[in-house]
């Protein structure tokens, strides 16, 4: 029952993201709206982390399975992709490296901010 409750919370937040995507005429995917809403709810305590933690972990564990249909779709579209495979591959590699670099930099910044904050709190005690 716990997992059904947690999954329902995640689905409701995702549905709200879909609703916002329909109502707000911006080129933002509904999943991004849902993720931002979930982040805000978790940060403000509207949704406590324990209310979605276990199901969230499960979804992260099965995430690789979610890429299989997309990969099969690419294989089925090989006839269309064959003439442009080199540019698509180059764009994919460049953007992947750029996203990894940006994510690493942002993570390093967040870790450093946390370390400075912990150091300041330790000095105040």
mmCIF file of C-alpha atoms in Angstrom:
data_model
loop_
_atom_site.group_PDB
_atom_site.id
_atom_site.type_symbol
_atom_site.label_atom_id
_atom_site.label_comp_id
_atom_site.label_asym_id
_atom_site.label_seq_id
_atom_site.Cartn_x
_atom_site.Cartn_y
_atom_site.Cartn_z
ATOM 1 C CA UNK A 1 0.000 0.000 0.000
ATOM 2 C CA UNK A 2 2.913 2.345 0.772
ATOM 3 C CA UNK A 3 4.205 2.103 -2.795
ATOM 4 C CA UNK A 4 0.788 2.778 -4.286
ATOM 5 C CA UNK A 5 0.469 5.922 -2.150
ATOM 6 C CA UNK A 6 3.936 7.135 -3.130
ATOM 7 C CA UNK A 7 3.362 6.394 -6.811
ATOM 8 C CA UNK A 8 0.022 8.219 -6.671
ATOM 9 C CA UNK A 9 1.747 11.321 -5.283
ATOM 10 C CA UNK A 10 4.282 11.214 -8.123
ATOM 11 C CA UNK A 11 1.515 10.715 -10.701
ATOM 12 C CA UNK A 12 -0.523 13.624 -9.330
ATOM 13 C CA UNK A 13 2.492 15.932 -9.545
ATOM 14 C CA UNK A 14 3.149 14.684 -13.096
ATOM 15 C CA UNK A 15 -0.479 15.312 -14.007
ATOM 16 C CA UNK A 16 -0.241 18.860 -12.656
ATOM 17 C CA UNK A 17 2.812 19.299 -14.902
ATOM 18 C CA UNK A 18 0.757 18.085 -17.876
ATOM 19 C CA UNK A 19 -2.023 20.489 -16.954
ATOM 20 C CA UNK A 20 0.399 23.414 -16.732
ATOM 21 C CA UNK A 21 1.865 22.441 -20.096
ATOM 22 C CA UNK A 22 -1.623 22.617 -21.578
ATOM 23 C CA UNK A 23 -2.499 25.945 -19.904
ATOM 24 C CA UNK A 24 0.794 27.834 -20.285
ATOM 25 C CA UNK A 25 1.767 28.484 -23.917
ATOM 26 C CA UNK A 26 5.522 28.038 -23.446
ATOM 27 C CA UNK A 27 7.749 25.496 -25.201
ATOM 28 C CA UNK A 28 8.500 23.717 -21.910
ATOM 29 C CA UNK A 29 7.875 19.959 -21.664
ATOM 30 C CA UNK A 30 5.291 18.836 -19.138
ATOM 31 C CA UNK A 31 7.885 16.640 -17.438
ATOM 32 C CA UNK A 32 9.965 19.731 -16.620
ATOM 33 C CA UNK A 33 6.948 21.410 -15.041
ATOM 34 C CA UNK A 34 6.356 18.250 -13.020
ATOM 35 C CA UNK A 35 9.975 18.031 -11.873
ATOM 36 C CA UNK A 36 10.017 21.685 -10.821
ATOM 37 C CA UNK A 37 6.745 21.276 -8.926
ATOM 38 C CA UNK A 38 8.086 18.158 -7.184
ATOM 39 C CA UNK A 39 11.315 19.979 -6.278
ATOM 40 C CA UNK A 40 9.412 22.953 -4.848
ATOM 41 C CA UNK A 41 7.078 20.664 -2.892
ATOM 42 C CA UNK A 42 10.027 18.716 -1.463
ATOM 43 C CA UNK A 43 12.004 21.850 -0.579
ATOM 44 C CA UNK A 44 9.057 23.533 1.112
ATOM 45 C CA UNK A 45 7.948 20.398 2.944
ATOM 46 C CA UNK A 46 4.549 20.236 1.249
ATOM 47 C CA UNK A 47 5.573 16.715 0.260
ATOM 48 C CA UNK A 48 7.969 15.165 2.775
ATOM 49 C CA UNK A 49 10.806 13.177 1.230
ATOM 50 C CA UNK A 50 9.748 9.976 2.988
ATOM 51 C CA UNK A 51 6.406 10.231 1.162
ATOM 52 C CA UNK A 52 8.060 9.487 -2.223
ATOM 53 C CA UNK A 53 11.552 8.137 -1.418
ATOM 54 C CA UNK A 54 11.029 4.394 -1.906
ATOM 55 C CA UNK A 55 9.070 4.664 -5.140
ATOM 56 C CA UNK A 56 11.498 7.291 -6.434
ATOM 57 C CA UNK A 57 14.409 4.923 -5.805
ATOM 58 C CA UNK A 58 12.569 2.142 -7.606
ATOM 59 C CA UNK A 59 11.880 4.360 -10.614
ATOM 60 C CA UNK A 60 15.551 5.355 -10.798
ATOM 61 C CA UNK A 61 16.551 1.675 -10.668
ATOM 62 C CA UNK A 62 14.292 0.746 -13.610
ATOM 63 C CA UNK A 63 15.105 3.891 -15.607
ATOM 64 C CA UNK A 64 17.401 2.066 -18.081
ATOM 65 C CA UNK A 65 14.407 -0.035 -19.152
ATOM 66 C CA UNK A 66 12.615 3.144 -20.201
ATOM 67 C CA UNK A 67 15.202 3.739 -22.943
ATOM 68 C CA UNK A 68 14.517 0.437 -24.723
ATOM 69 C CA UNK A 69 11.415 1.617 -26.665
ATOM 70 C CA UNK A 70 13.291 4.708 -27.871
ATOM 71 C CA UNK A 71 16.239 2.617 -29.004
ATOM 72 C CA UNK A 72 13.919 0.250 -30.872
ATOM 73 C CA UNK A 73 12.289 3.262 -32.522
ATOM 74 C CA UNK A 74 15.694 4.481 -33.684
ATOM 75 C CA UNK A 75 16.471 1.070 -35.140
ATOM 76 C CA UNK A 76 13.166 1.060 -37.003
ATOM 77 C CA UNK A 77 13.948 4.542 -38.390
ATOM 78 C CA UNK A 78 17.401 3.570 -39.659
ATOM 79 C CA UNK A 79 16.346 4.142 -43.283
ATOM 80 C CA UNK A 80 15.615 7.796 -42.527
ATOM 81 C CA UNK A 81 18.653 8.268 -40.276
ATOM 82 C CA UNK A 82 21.221 6.588 -42.550
ATOM 83 C CA UNK A 83 21.999 9.686 -44.685
ATOM 84 C CA UNK A 84 22.446 11.942 -41.634
ATOM 85 C CA UNK A 85 24.025 9.576 -39.106
ATOM 86 C CA UNK A 86 27.378 11.411 -38.945
ATOM 87 C CA UNK A 87 25.950 14.846 -38.031
ATOM 88 C CA UNK A 88 23.520 13.254 -35.574
ATOM 89 C CA UNK A 89 26.365 11.329 -33.939
ATOM 90 C CA UNK A 90 28.555 14.448 -33.731
ATOM 91 C CA UNK A 91 25.749 16.526 -32.217
ATOM 92 C CA UNK A 92 24.951 13.754 -29.734
ATOM 93 C CA UNK A 93 28.573 13.399 -28.606
ATOM 94 C CA UNK A 94 29.158 17.163 -28.305
ATOM 95 C CA UNK A 95 25.943 17.823 -26.383
ATOM 96 C CA UNK A 96 26.516 14.817 -24.105
ATOM 97 C CA UNK A 97 29.996 16.056 -23.203
ATOM 98 C CA UNK A 98 28.661 19.599 -22.681
ATOM 99 C CA UNK A 99 25.874 18.392 -20.389
ATOM 100 C CA UNK A 100 28.288 16.202 -18.412
ATOM 101 C CA UNK A 101 30.717 19.103 -17.993
ATOM 102 C CA UNK A 102 27.983 21.522 -16.938
ATOM 103 C CA UNK A 103 26.526 18.999 -14.502
ATOM 104 C CA UNK A 104 29.958 18.362 -12.999
ATOM 105 C CA UNK A 105 30.645 22.072 -12.553
ATOM 106 C CA UNK A 106 27.265 22.717 -10.971
ATOM 107 C CA UNK A 107 27.682 19.730 -8.640
ATOM 108 C CA UNK A 108 31.148 20.917 -7.611
ATOM 109 C CA UNK A 109 29.736 24.370 -6.868
ATOM 110 C CA UNK A 110 26.921 22.962 -4.761
ATOM 111 C CA UNK A 111 29.322 20.715 -2.822
ATOM 112 C CA UNK A 112 31.668 23.649 -2.180
ATOM 113 C CA UNK A 113 28.772 25.809 -0.978
ATOM 114 C CA UNK A 114 27.725 23.027 1.387
ATOM 115 C CA UNK A 115 31.255 22.652 2.715
ATOM 116 C CA UNK A 116 31.564 26.408 3.295
ATOM 117 C CA UNK A 117 28.201 26.428 5.042
ATOM 118 C CA UNK A 118 29.205 23.508 7.284
ATOM 119 C CA UNK A 119 32.533 25.193 8.038
ATOM 120 C CA UNK A 120 30.759 28.417 9.014
ATOM 121 C CA UNK A 121 28.313 26.579 11.256
ATOM 122 C CA UNK A 122 31.148 24.688 12.970
ATOM 123 C CA UNK A 123 32.942 27.982 13.681
ATOM 124 C CA UNK A 124 29.769 29.437 15.235
ATOM 125 C CA UNK A 125 29.409 26.556 17.702
#
